[in-house]
Amino acid sequence: MKHKKITLFIIVLLVFTLFDVCAWHKVGCYSGKLWLHRCNSLEKMKEKENLYPNIEVDLVYRGNGVFDVTHDADTTFGLKVDSYFKEIGETDRHMWLDIKNVNRWNVDSMYQDLDSICDCYDVDSTQLIIEGGDYDALETFTDGGYYTSYYVPFDKPRRLSDEQIDSCIVKLRKIADSKKVCALSFPGFWYKEIKSNLHRNIDLLTWKNHITQVEFMKAPYRDKMLKDKQLKVILIKSKGKYHR
């Protein structure tokens, strides 16, 4: 009996080891779909560029051509998006710009300023994802040839009633049908609900920002998300030495 338990333990250990090896082997194989989450410093961009050529950056528009790289409006590090554009200009790298304060009152000047920065550093509009929480405002970027995404602000589905979830889906259908944005972007915990109930031909973007790429490769939902052609980008956590 004792020998059987030891044999079983060894088999289980070997299975988990093989599973880990397979997960590690897949790391870096999906750089077109797995992008780096919250790359808010140039040092982090440089540190992670081999594994993550494509990145997501948080921005607050300050006006007068300044797109401030920061997650919070009341914080600044004195870093402008221009520094990133110097790196990706005339390359095939892409950036997801999470603009925290895009709205109908500042979108015209924001559009003109971003256009000017792109021209200055030879960044093509197709290299960028412009994300914001006001889909009416984002239409200006969409009409100008930028790839846009509406930020989905809903609470976790498990905290909502069925009626509330239905109401959220109805709103997302309305946004998709408006054609004002190219995509919907949302936390990974909304993926199942949106895939099952949206029923609209619009791109999807998501983030699994609480897990590393190795952990993602071990997850049971990995293959479904990677093979989903409607799901274009998944942001992944990798803090490194220069995260902020």
mmCIF file of C-alpha atoms in Angstrom:
data_model
loop_
_atom_site.group_PDB
_atom_site.id
_atom_site.type_symbol
_atom_site.label_atom_id
_atom_site.label_comp_id
_atom_site.label_asym_id
_atom_site.label_seq_id
_atom_site.Cartn_x
_atom_site.Cartn_y
_atom_site.Cartn_z
ATOM 1 C CA MET A 1 0.000 0.000 0.000
ATOM 2 C CA LYS A 2 2.834 2.341 0.925
ATOM 3 C CA HIS A 3 4.619 1.685 -2.371
ATOM 4 C CA LYS A 4 1.407 2.386 -4.314
ATOM 5 C CA LYS A 5 1.041 5.780 -2.590
ATOM 6 C CA ILE A 6 4.651 6.665 -3.368
ATOM 7 C CA THR A 7 4.202 5.616 -6.997
ATOM 8 C CA LEU A 8 1.013 7.672 -7.263
ATOM 9 C CA PHE A 9 2.747 10.685 -5.720
ATOM 10 C CA ILE A 10 5.617 10.411 -8.226
ATOM 11 C CA ILE A 11 3.190 10.165 -11.148
ATOM 12 C CA VAL A 12 1.258 13.234 -9.978
ATOM 13 C CA LEU A 13 4.515 15.127 -9.469
ATOM 14 C CA LEU A 14 5.687 14.226 -12.970
ATOM 15 C CA VAL A 15 2.371 15.331 -14.487
ATOM 16 C CA PHE A 16 2.535 18.723 -12.772
ATOM 17 C CA THR A 17 6.196 19.111 -13.750
ATOM 18 C CA LEU A 18 5.380 18.334 -17.374
ATOM 19 C CA PHE A 19 2.483 20.798 -17.187
ATOM 20 C CA ASP A 20 4.845 23.509 -15.905
ATOM 21 C CA VAL A 21 7.390 22.770 -18.623
ATOM 22 C CA CYS A 22 4.688 23.020 -21.316
ATOM 23 C CA ALA A 23 3.485 26.335 -19.866
ATOM 24 C CA TRP A 24 7.002 27.768 -19.844
ATOM 25 C CA HIS A 25 7.545 26.521 -23.412
ATOM 26 C CA LYS A 26 4.554 28.570 -24.632
ATOM 27 C CA VAL A 27 5.718 31.811 -23.015
ATOM 28 C CA GLY A 28 6.566 34.335 -25.723
ATOM 29 C CA CYS A 29 4.743 32.452 -28.477
ATOM 30 C CA TYR A 30 1.772 34.844 -28.600
ATOM 31 C CA SER A 31 3.344 38.301 -28.524
ATOM 32 C CA GLY A 32 0.843 39.533 -31.088
ATOM 33 C CA LYS A 33 -2.053 38.848 -28.740
ATOM 34 C CA LEU A 34 -0.529 39.031 -25.259
ATOM 35 C CA TRP A 35 0.509 42.596 -24.502
ATOM 36 C CA LEU A 36 2.179 44.113 -21.446
ATOM 37 C CA HIS A 37 -0.193 45.702 -18.943
ATOM 38 C CA ARG A 38 0.521 49.116 -17.347
ATOM 39 C CA CYS A 39 3.858 49.910 -18.929
ATOM 40 C CA ASN A 40 4.081 53.365 -17.384
ATOM 41 C CA SER A 41 7.835 53.854 -17.460
ATOM 42 C CA LEU A 42 10.365 53.763 -20.278
ATOM 43 C CA GLU A 43 12.585 51.572 -18.110
ATOM 44 C CA LYS A 44 9.837 48.948 -17.926
ATOM 45 C CA MET A 45 9.300 49.203 -21.666
ATOM 46 C CA LYS A 46 12.980 48.498 -22.278
ATOM 47 C CA GLU A 47 13.144 45.730 -19.666
ATOM 48 C CA LYS A 48 10.211 43.819 -21.166
ATOM 49 C CA GLU A 49 10.471 44.607 -24.880
ATOM 50 C CA ASN A 50 11.811 41.190 -25.934
ATOM 51 C CA LEU A 51 8.842 39.355 -24.428
ATOM 52 C CA TYR A 52 6.300 42.144 -24.907
ATOM 53 C CA PRO A 53 6.902 44.304 -27.981
ATOM 54 C CA ASN A 54 3.339 45.620 -27.649
ATOM 55 C CA ILE A 55 2.289 47.521 -24.530
ATOM 56 C CA GLU A 56 -0.522 49.305 -22.712
ATOM 57 C CA VAL A 57 0.129 52.770 -21.262
ATOM 58 C CA ASP A 58 -2.059 54.898 -18.977
ATOM 59 C CA LEU A 59 -2.451 58.542 -19.983
ATOM 60 C CA VAL A 60 -4.029 61.725 -18.679
ATOM 61 C CA TYR A 61 -4.461 64.490 -21.232
ATOM 62 C CA ARG A 62 -3.273 67.791 -19.745
ATOM 63 C CA GLY A 63 -3.898 69.924 -22.814
ATOM 64 C CA ASN A 64 -1.454 71.905 -24.941
ATOM 65 C CA GLY A 65 -0.188 68.727 -26.560
ATOM 66 C CA VAL A 66 0.701 66.998 -23.301
ATOM 67 C CA PHE A 67 -0.317 63.357 -22.822
ATOM 68 C CA ASP A 68 0.991 62.624 -19.325
ATOM 69 C CA VAL A 69 2.002 58.995 -18.662
ATOM 70 C CA THR A 70 0.309 58.255 -15.351
ATOM 71 C CA HIS A 71 -2.477 56.075 -13.998
ATOM 72 C CA ASP A 72 -3.955 58.780 -11.758
ATOM 73 C CA ALA A 73 -4.936 62.330 -12.700
ATOM 74 C CA ASP A 74 -3.502 63.781 -9.461
ATOM 75 C CA THR A 75 -0.072 62.176 -10.011
ATOM 76 C CA THR A 76 2.591 63.008 -12.577
ATOM 77 C CA PHE A 77 6.091 61.670 -13.248
ATOM 78 C CA GLY A 78 6.877 64.273 -15.869
ATOM 79 C CA LEU A 79 6.866 61.641 -18.607
ATOM 80 C CA LYS A 80 5.068 62.401 -21.870
ATOM 81 C CA VAL A 81 3.848 59.865 -24.416
ATOM 82 C CA ASP A 82 6.225 61.448 -26.936
ATOM 83 C CA SER A 83 9.090 59.440 -25.426
ATOM 84 C CA TYR A 84 7.285 56.185 -26.273
ATOM 85 C CA PHE A 85 6.504 57.325 -29.787
ATOM 86 C CA LYS A 86 10.215 57.903 -30.384
ATOM 87 C CA GLU A 87 10.693 54.175 -29.715
ATOM 88 C CA ILE A 88 7.845 52.765 -31.801
ATOM 89 C CA GLY A 89 7.967 55.177 -34.742
ATOM 90 C CA GLU A 90 8.691 53.398 -38.035
ATOM 91 C CA THR A 91 8.440 49.970 -36.367
ATOM 92 C CA ASP A 92 5.676 47.376 -36.267
ATOM 93 C CA ARG A 93 5.191 47.763 -32.496
ATOM 94 C CA HIS A 94 1.811 48.731 -31.069
ATOM 95 C CA MET A 95 0.544 50.716 -28.084
ATOM 96 C CA TRP A 96 -2.781 50.608 -26.249
ATOM 97 C CA LEU A 97 -3.406 54.140 -24.918
ATOM 98 C CA ASP A 98 -5.736 54.071 -21.912
ATOM 99 C CA ILE A 99 -6.717 57.755 -21.836
ATOM 100 C CA LYS A 100 -8.369 58.383 -18.486
ATOM 101 C CA ASN A 101 -10.107 61.662 -19.250
ATOM 102 C CA VAL A 102 -11.249 61.665 -22.864
ATOM 103 C CA ASN A 103 -14.639 63.385 -23.139
ATOM 104 C CA ARG A 104 -16.735 65.369 -25.588
ATOM 105 C CA TRP A 105 -15.323 68.697 -24.357
ATOM 106 C CA ASN A 106 -11.621 67.931 -24.859
ATOM 107 C CA VAL A 107 -11.701 65.358 -27.652
ATOM 108 C CA ASP A 108 -11.220 67.802 -30.543
ATOM 109 C CA SER A 109 -8.026 69.308 -29.131
ATOM 110 C CA MET A 110 -6.906 65.844 -27.968
ATOM 111 C CA TYR A 111 -7.354 64.457 -31.468
ATOM 112 C CA GLN A 112 -5.406 67.311 -33.074
ATOM 113 C CA ASP A 113 -2.585 67.027 -30.529
ATOM 114 C CA LEU A 114 -2.260 63.244 -30.891
ATOM 115 C CA ASP A 115 -2.293 63.559 -34.663
ATOM 116 C CA SER A 116 0.563 66.062 -34.472
ATOM 117 C CA ILE A 117 2.628 63.813 -32.197
ATOM 118 C CA CYS A 118 2.087 60.845 -34.515
ATOM 119 C CA ASP A 119 3.252 62.908 -37.498
ATOM 120 C CA CYS A 120 6.295 64.112 -35.581
ATOM 121 C CA TYR A 121 7.519 60.592 -34.739
ATOM 122 C CA ASP A 122 6.242 58.688 -37.797
ATOM 123 C CA VAL A 123 3.753 56.677 -35.766
ATOM 124 C CA ASP A 124 0.885 55.368 -37.864
ATOM 125 C CA SER A 125 -2.619 55.508 -36.407
ATOM 126 C CA THR A 126 -2.930 51.759 -37.008
ATOM 127 C CA GLN A 127 -0.212 51.171 -34.385
ATOM 128 C CA LEU A 128 -2.443 52.558 -31.654
ATOM 129 C CA ILE A 129 -5.494 51.559 -29.656
ATOM 130 C CA ILE A 130 -7.306 54.595 -28.246
ATOM 131 C CA GLU A 131 -9.329 53.556 -25.198
ATOM 132 C CA GLY A 132 -11.701 55.690 -23.157
ATOM 133 C CA GLY A 133 -14.934 55.670 -21.223
ATOM 134 C CA ASP A 134 -16.927 58.026 -23.488
ATOM 135 C CA TYR A 135 -17.865 56.319 -26.717
ATOM 136 C CA ASP A 136 -19.477 59.441 -28.145
ATOM 137 C CA ALA A 137 -16.162 61.270 -27.781
ATOM 138 C CA LEU A 138 -14.178 58.345 -29.181
ATOM 139 C CA GLU A 139 -16.142 58.608 -32.427
ATOM 140 C CA THR A 140 -13.890 61.553 -33.356
ATOM 141 C CA PHE A 141 -10.865 59.253 -33.284
ATOM 142 C CA THR A 142 -12.746 56.458 -35.063
ATOM 143 C CA ASP A 143 -13.745 58.787 -37.884
ATOM 144 C CA GLY A 144 -10.121 59.911 -38.121
ATOM 145 C CA GLY A 145 -8.887 56.369 -38.792
ATOM 146 C CA TYR A 146 -7.791 55.396 -35.280
ATOM 147 C CA TYR A 147 -8.656 52.052 -33.695
ATOM 148 C CA THR A 148 -10.840 52.850 -30.697
ATOM 149 C CA SER A 149 -12.204 50.904 -27.757
ATOM 150 C CA TYR A 150 -14.866 51.656 -25.180
ATOM 151 C CA TYR A 151 -13.782 50.932 -21.607
ATOM 152 C CA VAL A 152 -16.425 48.767 -19.908
ATOM 153 C CA PRO A 153 -16.839 50.053 -16.318
ATOM 154 C CA PHE A 154 -19.239 47.452 -14.903
ATOM 155 C CA ASP A 155 -18.823 45.666 -11.578
ATOM 156 C CA LYS A 156 -17.985 41.951 -11.469
ATOM 157 C CA PRO A 157 -20.870 39.830 -12.812
ATOM 158 C CA ARG A 158 -20.951 37.733 -9.620
ATOM 159 C CA ARG A 159 -21.896 40.875 -7.707
ATOM 160 C CA LEU A 160 -24.773 41.681 -10.052
ATOM 161 C CA SER A 161 -28.247 40.237 -10.424
ATOM 162 C CA ASP A 162 -29.332 38.583 -13.675
ATOM 163 C CA GLU A 163 -31.386 41.682 -14.465
ATOM 164 C CA GLN A 164 -28.391 43.949 -13.946
ATOM 165 C CA ILE A 165 -26.202 41.766 -16.160
ATOM 166 C CA ASP A 166 -28.871 41.860 -18.875
ATOM 167 C CA SER A 167 -28.958 45.648 -18.610
ATOM 168 C CA CYS A 168 -25.163 45.791 -19.042
ATOM 169 C CA ILE A 169 -25.305 43.603 -22.124
ATOM 170 C CA VAL A 170 -28.081 45.739 -23.624
ATOM 171 C CA LYS A 171 -25.897 48.837 -23.186
ATOM 172 C CA LEU A 172 -22.917 47.120 -24.819
ATOM 173 C CA ARG A 173 -25.094 46.034 -27.751
ATOM 174 C CA LYS A 174 -26.199 49.637 -28.179
ATOM 175 C CA ILE A 175 -22.582 50.816 -28.197
ATOM 176 C CA ALA A 176 -21.574 48.101 -30.668
ATOM 177 C CA ASP A 177 -24.495 48.941 -32.945
ATOM 178 C CA SER A 178 -23.601 52.638 -32.894
ATOM 179 C CA LYS A 179 -20.337 51.902 -34.783
ATOM 180 C CA LYS A 180 -18.714 54.767 -32.855
ATOM 181 C CA VAL A 181 -15.911 52.515 -31.597
ATOM 182 C CA CYS A 182 -14.014 49.573 -33.065
ATOM 183 C CA ALA A 183 -13.870 47.438 -29.916
ATOM 184 C CA LEU A 184 -14.988 46.875 -26.348
ATOM 185 C CA SER A 185 -12.351 46.516 -23.622
ATOM 186 C CA PHE A 186 -13.127 44.918 -20.286
ATOM 187 C CA PRO A 187 -11.663 42.978 -17.330
ATOM 188 C CA GLY A 188 -11.236 39.250 -17.893
ATOM 189 C CA PHE A 189 -14.063 38.416 -15.495
ATOM 190 C CA TRP A 190 -16.549 39.783 -18.077
ATOM 191 C CA TYR A 191 -15.236 37.620 -20.918
ATOM 192 C CA LYS A 192 -17.638 34.705 -20.465
ATOM 193 C CA GLU A 193 -20.757 36.889 -20.142
ATOM 194 C CA ILE A 194 -19.877 39.063 -23.114
ATOM 195 C CA LYS A 195 -18.923 36.140 -25.365
ATOM 196 C CA SER A 196 -22.108 34.270 -24.460
ATOM 197 C CA ASN A 197 -24.580 37.137 -24.693
ATOM 198 C CA LEU A 198 -23.321 40.088 -26.730
ATOM 199 C CA HIS A 199 -23.960 38.592 -30.196
ATOM 200 C CA ARG A 200 -22.396 41.516 -32.033
ATOM 201 C CA ASN A 201 -19.629 41.704 -34.634
ATOM 202 C CA ILE A 202 -17.230 43.946 -32.739
ATOM 203 C CA ASP A 203 -13.657 43.345 -31.590
ATOM 204 C CA LEU A 204 -12.999 42.464 -27.957
ATOM 205 C CA LEU A 205 -10.016 43.429 -25.799
ATOM 206 C CA THR A 206 -9.419 42.267 -22.253
ATOM 207 C CA TRP A 207 -6.904 42.017 -19.444
ATOM 208 C CA LYS A 208 -5.762 39.295 -17.081
ATOM 209 C CA ASN A 209 -3.618 41.759 -15.176
ATOM 210 C CA HIS A 210 -3.480 39.800 -11.913
ATOM 211 C CA ILE A 211 -1.623 36.833 -13.378
ATOM 212 C CA THR A 212 1.701 36.371 -15.121
ATOM 213 C CA GLN A 213 2.081 34.888 -18.593
ATOM 214 C CA VAL A 214 3.216 31.571 -17.125
ATOM 215 C CA GLU A 215 0.122 31.481 -14.914
ATOM 216 C CA PHE A 216 -2.038 32.359 -17.906
ATOM 217 C CA MET A 217 -0.540 29.474 -19.869
ATOM 218 C CA LYS A 218 -1.542 27.105 -17.057
ATOM 219 C CA ALA A 219 -5.125 28.386 -16.894
ATOM 220 C CA PRO A 220 -7.968 26.158 -18.162
ATOM 221 C CA TYR A 221 -9.427 29.006 -20.254
ATOM 222 C CA ARG A 222 -6.115 29.672 -22.041
ATOM 223 C CA ASP A 223 -6.798 27.895 -25.329
ATOM 224 C CA LYS A 224 -10.305 29.314 -25.678
ATOM 225 C CA MET A 225 -9.069 32.880 -25.293
ATOM 226 C CA LEU A 226 -5.999 32.448 -27.491
ATOM 227 C CA LYS A 227 -8.030 30.848 -30.295
ATOM 228 C CA ASP A 228 -10.868 33.364 -30.098
ATOM 229 C CA LYS A 229 -10.549 35.453 -33.278
ATOM 230 C CA GLN A 230 -12.920 38.098 -31.934
ATOM 231 C CA LEU A 231 -10.647 38.638 -28.926
ATOM 232 C CA LYS A 232 -7.761 40.675 -30.322
ATOM 233 C CA VAL A 233 -5.623 41.571 -27.281
ATOM 234 C CA ILE A 234 -5.099 40.236 -23.750
ATOM 235 C CA LEU A 235 -3.106 42.376 -21.339
ATOM 236 C CA ILE A 236 -0.851 40.403 -18.998
ATOM 237 C CA LYS A 237 0.838 41.352 -15.718
ATOM 238 C CA SER A 238 4.616 41.580 -15.597
ATOM 239 C CA LYS A 239 5.759 44.196 -13.096
ATOM 240 C CA GLY A 240 9.540 43.771 -13.265
ATOM 241 C CA LYS A 241 11.916 46.240 -11.646
ATOM 242 C CA TYR A 242 10.422 49.476 -12.960
ATOM 243 C CA HIS A 243 6.669 49.142 -12.445
ATOM 244 C CA ARG A 244 4.634 52.147 -11.347
#
